[in-house]
Coordinates of C-alpha atoms in Angstrom, one line a residue:
X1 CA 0.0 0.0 0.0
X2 CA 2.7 2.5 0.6
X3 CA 4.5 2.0 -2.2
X4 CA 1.4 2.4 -4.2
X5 CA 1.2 5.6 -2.5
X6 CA 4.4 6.9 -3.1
X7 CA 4.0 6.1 -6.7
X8 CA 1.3 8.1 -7.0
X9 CA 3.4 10.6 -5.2
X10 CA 6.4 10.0 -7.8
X11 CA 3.9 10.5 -11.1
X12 CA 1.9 13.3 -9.8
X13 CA 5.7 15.0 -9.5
X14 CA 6.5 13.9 -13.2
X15 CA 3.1 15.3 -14.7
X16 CA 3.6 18.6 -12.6
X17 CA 7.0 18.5 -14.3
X18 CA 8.7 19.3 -10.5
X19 CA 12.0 17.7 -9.0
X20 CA 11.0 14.7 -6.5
X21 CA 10.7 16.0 -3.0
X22 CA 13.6 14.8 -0.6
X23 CA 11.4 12.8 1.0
X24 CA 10.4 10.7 -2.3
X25 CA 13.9 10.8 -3.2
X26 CA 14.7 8.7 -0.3
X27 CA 12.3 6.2 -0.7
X28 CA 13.2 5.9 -4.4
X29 CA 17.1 5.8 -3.4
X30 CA 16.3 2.7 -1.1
X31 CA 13.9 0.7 -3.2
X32 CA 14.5 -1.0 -6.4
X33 CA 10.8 -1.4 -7.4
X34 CA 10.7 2.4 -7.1
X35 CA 13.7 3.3 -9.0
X36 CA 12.3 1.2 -11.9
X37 CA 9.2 2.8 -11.9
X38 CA 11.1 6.4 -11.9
X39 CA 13.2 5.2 -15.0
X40 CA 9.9 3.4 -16.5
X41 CA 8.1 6.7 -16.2
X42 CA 10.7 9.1 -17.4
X43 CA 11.0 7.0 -20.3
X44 CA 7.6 6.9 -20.9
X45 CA 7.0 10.8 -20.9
X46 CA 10.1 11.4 -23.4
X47 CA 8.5 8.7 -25.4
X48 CA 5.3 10.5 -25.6
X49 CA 6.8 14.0 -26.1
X50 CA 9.1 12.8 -28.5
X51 CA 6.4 11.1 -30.9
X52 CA 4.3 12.7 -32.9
X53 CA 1.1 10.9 -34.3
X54 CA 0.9 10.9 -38.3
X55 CA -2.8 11.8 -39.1
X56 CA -4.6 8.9 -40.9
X57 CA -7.5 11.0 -42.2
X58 CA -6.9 12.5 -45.7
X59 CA -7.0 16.4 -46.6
X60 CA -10.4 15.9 -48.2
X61 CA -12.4 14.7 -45.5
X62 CA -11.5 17.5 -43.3
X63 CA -12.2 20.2 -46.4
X64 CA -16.1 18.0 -46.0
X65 CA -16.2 18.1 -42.4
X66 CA -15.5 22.6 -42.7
X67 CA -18.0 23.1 -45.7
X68 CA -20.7 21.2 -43.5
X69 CA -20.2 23.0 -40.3
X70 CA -19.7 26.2 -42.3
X71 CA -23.1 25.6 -44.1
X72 CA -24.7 24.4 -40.9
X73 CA -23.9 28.1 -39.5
X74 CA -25.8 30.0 -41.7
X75 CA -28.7 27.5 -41.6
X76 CA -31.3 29.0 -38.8
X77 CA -32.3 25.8 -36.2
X78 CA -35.6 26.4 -36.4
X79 CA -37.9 27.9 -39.4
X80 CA -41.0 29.8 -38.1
X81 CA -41.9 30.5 -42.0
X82 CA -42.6 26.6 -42.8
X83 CA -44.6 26.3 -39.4
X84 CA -46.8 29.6 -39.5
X85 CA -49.1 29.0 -41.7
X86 CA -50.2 25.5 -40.4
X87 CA -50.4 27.2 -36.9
X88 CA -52.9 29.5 -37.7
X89 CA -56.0 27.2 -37.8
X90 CA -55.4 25.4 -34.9
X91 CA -54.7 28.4 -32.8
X92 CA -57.9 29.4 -34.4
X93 CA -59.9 26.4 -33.7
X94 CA -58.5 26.4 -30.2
X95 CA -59.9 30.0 -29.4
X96 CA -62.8 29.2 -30.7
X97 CA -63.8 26.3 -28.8
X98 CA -62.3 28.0 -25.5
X99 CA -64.8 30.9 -26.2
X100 CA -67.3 28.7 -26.8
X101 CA -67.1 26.4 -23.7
X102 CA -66.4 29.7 -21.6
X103 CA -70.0 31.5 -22.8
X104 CA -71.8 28.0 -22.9
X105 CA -71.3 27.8 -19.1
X106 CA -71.3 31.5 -18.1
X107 CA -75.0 32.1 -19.6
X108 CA -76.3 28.8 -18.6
X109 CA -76.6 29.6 -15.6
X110 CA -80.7 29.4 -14.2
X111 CA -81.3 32.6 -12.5
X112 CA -82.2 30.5 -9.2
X113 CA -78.7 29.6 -8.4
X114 CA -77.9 32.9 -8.4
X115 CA -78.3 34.4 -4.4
X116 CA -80.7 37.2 -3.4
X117 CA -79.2 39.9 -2.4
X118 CA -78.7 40.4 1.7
X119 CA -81.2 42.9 3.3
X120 CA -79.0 45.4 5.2
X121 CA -78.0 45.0 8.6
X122 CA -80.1 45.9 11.7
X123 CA -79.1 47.6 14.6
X124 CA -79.4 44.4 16.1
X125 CA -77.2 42.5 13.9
X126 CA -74.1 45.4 15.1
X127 CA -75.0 45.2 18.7
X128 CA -74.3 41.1 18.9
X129 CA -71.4 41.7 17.3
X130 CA -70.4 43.9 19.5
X131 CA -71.3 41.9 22.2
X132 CA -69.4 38.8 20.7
X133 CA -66.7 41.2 20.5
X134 CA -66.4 42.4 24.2
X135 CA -66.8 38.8 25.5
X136 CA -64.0 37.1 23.6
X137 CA -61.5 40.6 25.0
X138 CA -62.0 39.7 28.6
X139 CA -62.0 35.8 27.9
X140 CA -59.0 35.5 25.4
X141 CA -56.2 36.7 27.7
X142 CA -57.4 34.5 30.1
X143 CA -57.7 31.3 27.8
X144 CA -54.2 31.9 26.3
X145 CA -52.4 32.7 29.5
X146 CA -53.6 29.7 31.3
X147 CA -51.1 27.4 29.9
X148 CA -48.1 28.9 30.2
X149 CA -49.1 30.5 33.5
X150 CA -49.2 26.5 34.3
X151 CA -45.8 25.9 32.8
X152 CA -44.7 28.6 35.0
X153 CA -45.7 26.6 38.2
X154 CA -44.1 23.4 36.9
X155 CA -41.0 25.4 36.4
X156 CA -40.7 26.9 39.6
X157 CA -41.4 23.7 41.0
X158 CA -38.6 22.2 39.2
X159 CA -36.7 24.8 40.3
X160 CA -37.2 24.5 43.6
X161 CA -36.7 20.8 43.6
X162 CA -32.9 21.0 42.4
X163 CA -32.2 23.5 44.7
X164 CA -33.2 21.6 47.5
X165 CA -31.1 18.3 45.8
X166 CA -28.0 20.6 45.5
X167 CA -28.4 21.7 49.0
X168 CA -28.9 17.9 50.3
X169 CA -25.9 16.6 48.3
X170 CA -23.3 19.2 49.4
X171 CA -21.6 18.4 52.6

């Protein structure tokens, strides 16, 4: 496992094209199986840099590859001229039967379902809300606090209780 490690180590230094820390030179300096693999990898990246691939693919592919990407530029994606006119009826068709459903249920409507209209308040009608009003003032504060005031006593209690464990326990 370590020399895996240090390997890495070694060809991370090589592709970073940096002189071995003196740390990795040590360990290289005392094993064989590391030295190789420093010589192996030197040779390997002079290899590499040295050759240089011959292309296989012939001049006149690549002048067909240009002309099609160079045609496919001026080409727009997408041609609104050749869809317009075949979008016209159904956009028309679809309004129409939108419009159609919409009036079909907005005047069929019986004149029964629609709701009388409300008589206007009374006096009366004010003074119980009023009244609903005043009693839910002086009963809300009370129904809110009623809780918590109870939490209150529990915590105070609670209080009290380790105090008077604290107090016990000391000596």
């Amino acid at each position: 496992m370590k020399t895996w490690l240090t390997k890495l180590r070694i060809s991370n230094a090589l592709d970073d094209r940096k002189p071995l820390p003196p740390a990795l030179e040590r360990s290289v300096a005392q094993s064989q199986e590391l030295r190789r693999f420093v010589d192996d990898s030197a040779g390997l990246d002079r290899a590499l840099k040295n050759s240089r691939p011959a292309p296989e693919t012939s001049a006149s592919l690549h002048a067909a590859i240009m002309r099609a990407v160079r045609s496919a530029e001026r080409e727009p994606a997408f041609h609104w001229q050749t869809i317009w006119p075949r979008l016209i009826p159904a956009a028309g068709l679809t309004l129409l039967v939108v419009l159609g459903i919409f009036g079909a249920s907005h005047f069929s409507r019986e004149p029964a379902a629609v709701s009388p209209p409300v008589g206007r308040p009374s006096l009366a009608d004010a003074s119980s809300a009023l009244e609903t009003g005043g009693r839910l003032v002086r009963e809300m504060p009370d129904a809110v606090l009623s809780p918590l005031n109870e939490e209150m006593r529990r915590l105070d209690r609670d209080l009290s209780d380790v105090q008077n464990f604290l107090l016990a326990s000391l000596p």
